[in-house]
Short mmCIF file of C-alpha atoms in Angstrom, two decimals:
data_model
loop_
_atom_site.label_atom_id
_atom_site.label_comp_id
_atom_site.label_asym_id
_atom_site.label_seq_id
_atom_site.Cartn_x
_atom_site.Cartn_y
_atom_site.Cartn_z
CA MET A 233 59.66 92.65 114.38
CA THR A 234 57.88 90.10 112.19
CA ALA A 235 57.57 86.43 113.11
CA ARG A 236 59.92 85.57 110.24
CA ALA A 237 62.54 88.03 111.49
CA LYS A 238 62.32 86.59 115.00
CA ALA A 239 62.74 83.09 113.58
CA ILE A 240 65.85 84.14 111.65
CA LEU A 241 67.39 85.75 114.71
CA ALA A 242 66.67 82.61 116.71
CA ILE A 243 68.62 80.54 114.18
CA GLU A 244 71.52 82.99 113.86
CA THR A 245 74.32 81.27 115.73
CA ASP A 246 77.57 83.10 115.28
CA GLY A 247 79.44 85.95 113.74
CA GLY A 248 81.71 88.80 114.59
CA THR A 249 85.22 89.39 113.29
CA MET A 250 87.83 86.82 112.36
CA ARG A 251 91.32 88.20 112.99
CA PHE A 252 94.29 86.82 111.09
CA PRO A 253 97.75 87.62 112.53
CA ALA A 254 100.64 89.02 110.56
CA ASP A 255 101.99 85.55 109.78
CA LYS A 256 98.74 84.87 107.90
CA ALA A 257 98.77 88.01 105.79
CA LEU A 258 96.44 88.42 102.82
CA ARG A 259 98.58 88.54 99.70
CA LEU A 260 97.15 90.97 97.17
CA ASP A 261 97.07 90.87 93.38
CA SER A 262 98.83 94.26 93.40
CA GLY A 263 101.82 92.62 95.08
CA GLY A 264 101.12 94.07 98.51
CA ARG A 265 99.98 92.43 101.75
CA LEU A 266 97.37 93.17 104.38
CA GLU A 267 98.63 92.29 107.83
CA PRO A 268 96.95 91.85 110.17
CA LEU A 269 93.66 91.10 108.40
CA GLU A 270 90.15 91.29 109.85
CA VAL A 271 87.09 89.78 108.19
CA ALA A 272 83.67 90.63 109.64
CA TYR A 273 80.99 88.00 109.07
CA ARG A 274 77.64 86.57 110.14
CA THR A 275 76.41 82.98 110.09
CA TYR A 276 72.92 81.52 110.11
CA GLY A 277 72.03 77.93 110.91
CA ARG A 278 74.39 75.19 112.03
CA LEU A 279 77.15 73.25 110.34
CA ASN A 280 76.21 69.58 110.09
CA GLU A 281 78.43 66.75 111.31
CA THR A 282 79.92 66.10 107.88
CA LYS A 283 80.41 69.84 107.26
CA SER A 284 78.68 69.45 103.90
CA ASN A 285 75.89 72.04 104.20
CA ALA A 286 77.84 75.32 104.19
CA VAL A 287 76.71 78.09 101.83
CA LEU A 288 78.71 81.27 101.25
CA VAL A 289 76.64 84.28 100.21
CA CYS A 290 78.70 87.00 98.50
CA HIS A 291 77.35 90.52 98.70
CA ALA A 292 77.02 93.29 96.13
CA LEU A 293 78.88 96.62 96.05
CA THR A 294 76.99 98.51 98.76
CA MET A 295 75.81 95.58 100.87
CA ASP A 296 77.43 93.85 103.85
CA GLN A 297 77.46 90.70 105.97
CA TYR A 298 73.95 91.27 107.34
CA VAL A 299 72.27 89.17 104.69
CA ALA A 300 69.32 88.07 106.83
CA SER A 301 69.45 90.00 110.10
CA ALA A 302 69.05 93.63 111.09
CA ASN A 303 71.91 95.93 110.13
CA PRO A 304 73.17 97.53 113.36
CA ALA A 305 74.10 100.74 111.55
CA THR A 306 70.70 101.32 109.95
CA GLY A 307 68.27 99.05 111.81
CA ARG A 308 67.00 97.84 108.45
CA PRO A 309 66.26 94.14 107.80
CA GLY A 310 68.85 91.96 106.11
CA TRP A 311 69.35 92.83 102.47
CA TRP A 312 68.39 89.32 101.22
CA SER A 313 65.92 88.27 103.88
CA ARG A 314 63.49 87.27 101.13
CA VAL A 315 65.88 84.47 100.08
CA VAL A 316 67.65 83.56 103.34
CA GLY A 317 65.35 82.44 106.15
CA PRO A 318 63.02 79.71 107.42
CA GLY A 319 61.02 78.19 104.57
CA LEU A 320 62.95 80.22 101.97
CA PRO A 321 65.34 78.95 99.27
CA LEU A 322 68.29 79.21 101.66
CA ASP A 323 66.78 77.86 104.86
CA PRO A 324 69.03 78.10 107.96
CA GLU A 325 67.32 74.99 109.29
CA ARG A 326 68.94 73.08 106.43
CA TYR A 327 72.06 75.05 105.54
CA PHE A 328 74.89 76.75 107.39
CA ILE A 329 74.97 80.17 105.73
CA VAL A 330 77.99 82.46 105.90
CA CYS A 331 78.21 86.02 104.65
CA ALA A 332 81.33 88.17 105.04
CA ASN A 333 81.93 91.87 104.54
CA VAL A 334 84.40 92.17 101.65
CA VAL A 335 87.95 93.35 102.18
CA GLY A 336 87.91 97.06 101.41
CA GLY A 337 84.43 97.39 102.90
CA CYS A 338 83.31 99.49 105.81
CA MET A 339 81.34 97.14 108.06
CA GLY A 340 84.17 95.59 110.03
CA SER A 341 86.48 93.98 107.48
CA THR A 342 89.85 95.61 106.88
CA GLY A 343 89.36 98.60 104.61
CA PRO A 344 90.48 102.20 104.05
CA ALA A 345 88.68 103.35 107.23
CA SER A 346 90.55 100.76 109.34
CA ALA A 347 93.52 101.80 111.46
CA SER A 348 96.85 101.27 109.75
CA PRO A 349 99.23 99.28 111.99
CA LYS A 350 102.03 101.66 110.96
CA THR A 351 100.34 104.93 111.95
CA GLY A 352 97.38 104.02 114.14
CA GLN A 353 95.29 106.30 111.92
CA ALA A 354 92.82 105.38 109.18
CA TYR A 355 94.54 104.01 106.08
CA GLY A 356 92.76 106.43 103.76
CA LEU A 357 94.50 106.37 100.38
CA THR A 358 97.48 104.48 101.81
CA PHE A 359 95.23 101.41 101.72
CA PRO A 360 96.40 99.14 98.88
CA VAL A 361 94.26 98.75 95.78
CA ILE A 362 92.26 95.53 96.01
CA THR A 363 90.61 93.21 93.50
CA ILE A 364 87.72 90.77 93.38
CA GLY A 365 90.38 88.06 93.60
CA ASP A 366 91.65 89.57 96.87
CA MET A 367 88.10 89.61 98.27
CA VAL A 368 87.68 85.92 97.43
CA ARG A 369 91.09 85.03 98.85
CA ALA A 370 90.07 86.60 102.18
CA GLN A 371 86.77 84.69 102.10
CA ALA A 372 88.67 81.45 101.50
CA MET A 373 90.80 82.20 104.57
CA LEU A 374 87.62 82.72 106.61
CA ILE A 375 86.00 79.51 105.34
CA GLU A 376 89.12 77.54 106.20
CA ALA A 377 89.26 79.12 109.66
CA LEU A 378 85.65 78.04 110.22
CA GLY A 379 86.71 74.44 109.59
CA ILE A 380 84.93 74.08 106.24
CA GLU A 381 86.78 72.17 103.52
CA THR A 382 84.10 72.26 100.81
CA LEU A 383 81.20 74.65 100.32
CA PHE A 384 77.87 73.19 99.30
CA ALA A 385 77.28 76.41 97.38
CA VAL A 386 78.63 79.88 96.80
CA VAL A 387 75.96 82.32 95.64
CA GLY A 388 75.78 86.02 94.87
CA GLY A 389 74.31 88.69 92.66
CA SER A 390 75.97 91.63 90.88
CA MET A 391 79.44 92.06 92.43
CA GLY A 392 78.55 88.98 94.49
CA GLY A 393 78.12 87.08 91.23
CA MET A 394 81.59 88.15 90.14
CA GLN A 395 82.96 86.76 93.40
CA VAL A 396 81.14 83.49 92.62
CA LEU A 397 82.91 83.31 89.25
CA GLN A 398 86.24 84.07 90.90
CA TRP A 399 85.64 81.27 93.43
CA ALA A 400 84.98 78.85 90.57
CA ALA A 401 88.17 79.90 88.81
CA ASP A 402 90.45 79.95 91.88
CA TYR A 403 88.98 77.36 94.26
CA PRO A 404 86.93 74.87 92.22
CA GLU A 405 88.03 72.01 94.48
CA LYS A 406 86.29 73.75 97.40
CA LEU A 407 82.90 74.06 95.64
CA PHE A 408 80.03 71.67 95.04
CA SER A 409 77.83 74.28 93.32
CA ALA A 410 77.87 77.92 92.29
CA VAL A 411 75.03 80.38 91.61
CA CYS A 412 75.85 83.56 89.68
CA ILE A 413 73.02 86.11 89.43
CA GLY A 414 72.98 89.26 87.31
CA ALA A 415 76.74 89.50 86.81
CA ALA A 416 79.39 89.62 84.08
CA PRO A 417 82.87 88.19 83.48
CA ARG A 418 84.27 91.73 83.21
CA HIS A 419 83.17 95.34 83.28
CA SER A 420 82.16 97.07 80.07
CA ALA A 421 83.38 100.55 79.12
CA GLN A 422 79.94 101.87 80.11
CA ASN A 423 80.20 100.30 83.58
CA ILE A 424 83.64 101.81 84.08
CA ALA A 425 82.38 105.19 82.90
CA PHE A 426 79.54 105.29 85.43
CA HIS A 427 81.93 104.35 88.22
CA GLU A 428 84.38 107.04 87.18
CA VAL A 429 81.63 109.66 87.38
CA GLY A 430 80.93 108.53 90.94
CA ARG A 431 84.59 108.54 91.95
CA GLN A 432 85.14 111.99 90.50
CA ALA A 433 82.08 113.29 92.38
CA ILE A 434 83.61 112.06 95.65
CA MET A 435 87.08 113.39 94.93
CA ALA A 436 85.69 116.78 93.82
CA ASP A 437 83.99 117.26 97.20
CA PRO A 438 86.15 119.72 99.21
CA ASP A 439 85.59 117.58 102.29
CA TRP A 440 87.27 114.57 100.70
CA ARG A 441 90.64 116.11 101.65
CA GLY A 442 92.66 113.78 99.45
CA GLY A 443 91.13 110.80 101.23
CA ALA A 444 92.18 112.03 104.70
CA TYR A 445 88.76 113.35 105.69
CA GLU A 446 88.55 111.30 108.89
CA ALA A 447 91.63 112.98 110.36
CA ALA A 448 90.10 116.34 109.45
CA GLY A 449 86.83 115.47 111.18
CA VAL A 450 84.75 115.87 108.03
CA ARG A 451 83.11 113.58 105.46
CA PRO A 452 82.58 114.08 101.69
CA GLU A 453 78.84 113.53 102.03
CA LYS A 454 77.77 115.58 99.02
CA GLY A 455 80.15 113.82 96.66
CA LEU A 456 79.26 110.37 97.97
CA ALA A 457 75.55 111.16 97.67
CA VAL A 458 75.96 112.17 94.03
CA ALA A 459 77.97 108.99 93.35
CA ARG A 460 75.15 106.93 94.82
CA MET A 461 72.52 108.78 92.79
CA ALA A 462 74.38 108.16 89.53
CA ALA A 463 74.91 104.49 90.32
CA HIS A 464 71.33 103.93 91.44
CA ILE A 465 70.02 104.95 88.03
CA THR A 466 71.88 101.97 86.57
CA TYR A 467 70.21 99.57 89.02
CA LEU A 468 66.71 100.27 87.67
CA SER A 469 65.21 99.88 84.22
CA GLU A 470 63.51 102.67 82.30
CA ALA A 471 60.23 100.77 82.65
CA ALA A 472 60.64 100.55 86.42
CA LEU A 473 61.40 104.25 86.73
CA GLN A 474 58.43 105.11 84.55
CA ARG A 475 56.10 102.82 86.50
CA LYS A 476 57.26 104.10 89.89
CA PHE A 477 57.52 107.79 89.10
CA GLY A 478 56.72 108.81 85.52
CA ARG A 479 56.68 112.60 85.45
CA GLU A 480 54.73 112.89 88.69
CA LEU A 481 55.44 116.06 90.65
CA GLN A 482 56.30 116.32 94.31
CA ARG A 483 53.74 119.06 94.84
CA ASP A 484 51.11 121.03 92.95
CA GLY A 485 52.78 123.04 90.24
CA LEU A 486 56.41 123.69 89.38
CA SER A 487 58.85 125.48 91.66
CA TRP A 488 60.42 127.33 88.73
CA GLY A 489 63.75 126.63 90.39
CA PHE A 490 66.02 123.74 91.21
CA ASP A 491 64.22 122.08 94.07
CA ALA A 492 63.12 118.48 93.55
CA ASP A 493 60.04 119.13 91.42
CA PHE A 494 59.71 115.55 90.18
CA GLN A 495 59.21 112.51 92.37
CA VAL A 496 62.12 110.73 90.69
CA GLU A 497 64.40 113.60 91.70
CA SER A 498 63.26 113.35 95.30
CA TYR A 499 63.77 109.57 95.22
CA LEU A 500 67.35 109.87 93.99
CA ARG A 501 68.15 112.57 96.55
CA HIS A 502 66.81 110.31 99.29
CA GLN A 503 68.94 107.42 98.01
CA GLY A 504 71.99 109.67 98.13
CA THR A 505 71.47 111.18 101.57
CA SER A 506 70.56 107.86 103.23
CA PHE A 507 73.58 106.17 101.69
CA VAL A 508 76.14 108.50 103.29
CA ASP A 509 74.93 107.45 106.74
CA ARG A 510 76.00 103.83 106.20
CA PHE A 511 78.90 103.82 103.74
CA ASP A 512 82.45 105.11 103.64
CA ALA A 513 83.51 107.25 100.69
CA ASN A 514 86.98 105.75 100.35
CA SER A 515 85.51 102.23 100.46
CA TYR A 516 83.31 103.27 97.54
CA LEU A 517 86.41 104.34 95.59
CA TYR A 518 88.28 101.11 96.30
CA ILE A 519 85.42 98.70 95.68
CA THR A 520 84.33 100.32 92.42
CA ARG A 521 87.95 100.19 91.26
CA ALA A 522 88.06 96.48 92.12
CA LEU A 523 84.96 95.97 89.97
CA ASP A 524 86.48 97.89 87.07
CA TYR A 525 89.67 95.82 87.25
CA PHE A 526 87.71 92.56 87.18
CA ASP A 527 88.39 90.61 83.98
CA LEU A 528 88.21 86.87 84.55
CA ALA A 529 89.45 85.98 81.09
CA GLY A 530 92.37 88.40 81.30
CA ARG A 531 94.48 85.99 83.37
CA HIS A 532 93.76 83.20 80.89
CA GLY A 533 94.92 84.60 77.59
CA GLY A 534 91.59 86.33 77.02
CA VAL A 535 89.76 82.97 76.82
CA LEU A 536 87.01 82.84 79.45
CA ALA A 537 86.54 79.07 79.16
CA GLU A 538 90.12 78.57 80.36
CA ALA A 539 89.17 80.14 83.71
CA PHE A 540 86.77 77.25 84.31
CA ARG A 541 88.85 74.30 83.06
CA LYS A 542 89.33 72.94 86.57
CA ALA A 543 85.70 73.51 87.60
CA ARG A 544 84.15 70.58 85.75
CA GLY A 545 82.96 69.01 88.99
CA VAL A 546 81.02 72.13 90.04
CA ARG A 547 77.30 72.44 89.34
CA PHE A 548 76.56 75.94 88.02
CA CYS A 549 73.40 78.00 87.86
CA VAL A 550 73.58 81.30 85.96
CA LEU A 551 70.66 83.73 86.10
CA SER A 552 70.02 87.05 84.41
CA PHE A 553 67.19 89.59 84.20
CA SER A 554 65.59 90.60 80.93
CA SER A 555 65.58 94.33 81.78
CA ASP A 556 69.06 94.51 83.32
CA TRP A 557 71.08 96.92 81.21
CA LEU A 558 73.96 97.15 83.70
CA TYR A 559 74.85 93.45 83.26
CA PRO A 560 72.64 92.39 80.34
CA THR A 561 71.63 88.82 79.57
CA ALA A 562 74.14 88.62 76.71
CA GLU A 563 76.96 88.72 79.29
CA SER A 564 75.41 85.88 81.28
CA ARG A 565 75.14 83.87 78.07
CA ASP A 566 78.87 84.47 77.53
CA ILE A 567 79.49 82.92 80.95
CA VAL A 568 77.33 79.90 80.14
CA ARG A 569 79.02 79.37 76.76
CA ALA A 570 82.41 79.49 78.46
CA LEU A 571 81.27 76.98 81.09
CA ASN A 572 79.98 74.66 78.37
CA ALA A 573 83.21 75.01 76.42
CA ALA A 574 85.13 74.07 79.57
CA GLY A 575 83.00 70.96 80.00
CA CYS A 576 81.17 72.25 83.08
CA ARG A 577 77.61 71.39 84.04
CA ALA A 578 75.61 74.64 83.81
CA SER A 579 71.96 75.61 83.87
CA PHE A 580 70.78 79.04 82.74
CA ALA A 581 67.60 81.08 83.02
CA GLU A 582 66.68 84.60 82.03
CA ILE A 583 64.11 85.96 84.49
CA GLU A 584 61.45 88.02 82.72
CA THR A 585 61.03 91.23 84.71
CA ASP A 586 60.89 94.97 84.17
CA LYS A 587 62.62 95.73 87.49
CA GLY A 588 66.13 96.01 86.12
CA HIS A 589 69.38 94.99 87.77
CA ASP A 590 68.03 95.30 91.31
CA ALA A 591 65.47 92.56 90.64
CA PHE A 592 67.50 90.07 92.67
CA PHE A 593 66.84 92.20 95.79
CA LEU A 594 63.12 92.55 95.09
CA ASP A 595 60.02 90.39 95.15
CA GLU A 596 60.53 88.24 92.07
CA PRO A 597 58.66 84.90 92.35
CA GLN A 598 60.32 83.40 89.26
CA LEU A 599 63.75 83.99 90.78
CA ASP A 600 62.66 82.45 94.08
CA ALA A 601 61.25 79.39 92.33
CA THR A 602 64.41 78.93 90.25
CA LEU A 603 66.68 79.18 93.28
CA ARG A 604 64.47 76.86 95.30
CA GLY A 605 64.50 74.26 92.53
CA PHE A 606 68.26 74.46 91.97
CA PHE A 607 69.13 74.18 95.65
CA ALA A 608 66.66 71.33 96.17
CA SER A 609 68.06 69.23 93.32
CA THR A 610 71.67 70.06 94.21
CA ALA A 611 71.08 69.23 97.89
CA GLN A 612 69.68 65.87 96.85
CA ALA A 613 72.79 65.20 94.79
CA ARG A 614 74.91 66.24 97.76
CA GLY A 615 72.97 63.93 100.07
CA LEU A 616 71.64 66.71 102.29
#
């Protein structure tokens, strides 16, 4: 373990699972309810006396609450440990950082793999369809239960960025600042199409068993692996794939068959097979559907600016990546224009990189510098 990792673990103070009884059910956009509700979370740092230094980090589709500490399922370091940690833009010595597994996830929060109170068996496809709004509503319940009235910041990339936008629309009075990275106000037809390919791959796997695979003692590993492979292509740019792999072969000469001849094929297969060890197939179905349903302007007559009318007191930072074709810069500019039209204070930067959508996970000094600068100036305005 590195010295930085040891320092992070030393600062990690709390976490576990927050359980909400039936009388505090999560009301869903679909009209249903989740009762009881469990939200798994981790915290880093300490809440100050005025409770003004809390930061909520919202995770992306396949991530979890282990933003800056080792994932117990994989043993791998936290997925954003290059941003959250001592001396980093989100320093636990300065901020109280909270990250929760989304509702519908598979790392402790209530999801399709959780036991249904009616049957005692995994929900499977009896789990209600959830939305980004539902995820944020559960996070708001957690934040309130932790005794926090106002967040210094809510920050996230990709699906996490969509949660940030939802927070700004639904709970602007609970936010001092918001950082949306590599996201969009709604899914495009292309995004929906890629997700549908992944869902169909899972459901076509004979071991999916109509979503009841846990009761059958099997798992749709092949279908989930293919879904991950298809999605992972969208996370990288063509330039990044070419730089990393080109047409390099795995071995001398061609196999003249269907083994992984090319390094890029081997890479995608590895991404698929390693993914099935840490993620639930039904969670993948539900969370991708929540992403596809996301349309922030839809509840406001199709006018995105209306979603932010009550968020004029929130300081926004919107960031995009020049080579991100999953959520291109044009969609981030739409967000900024809507914020400006609503009278909100918003800063925007396009990070020049050839790493594609996944750049916010990777070593990107310009992103680090931008985040560090925004949090420093916003903390000063907050009196931290």
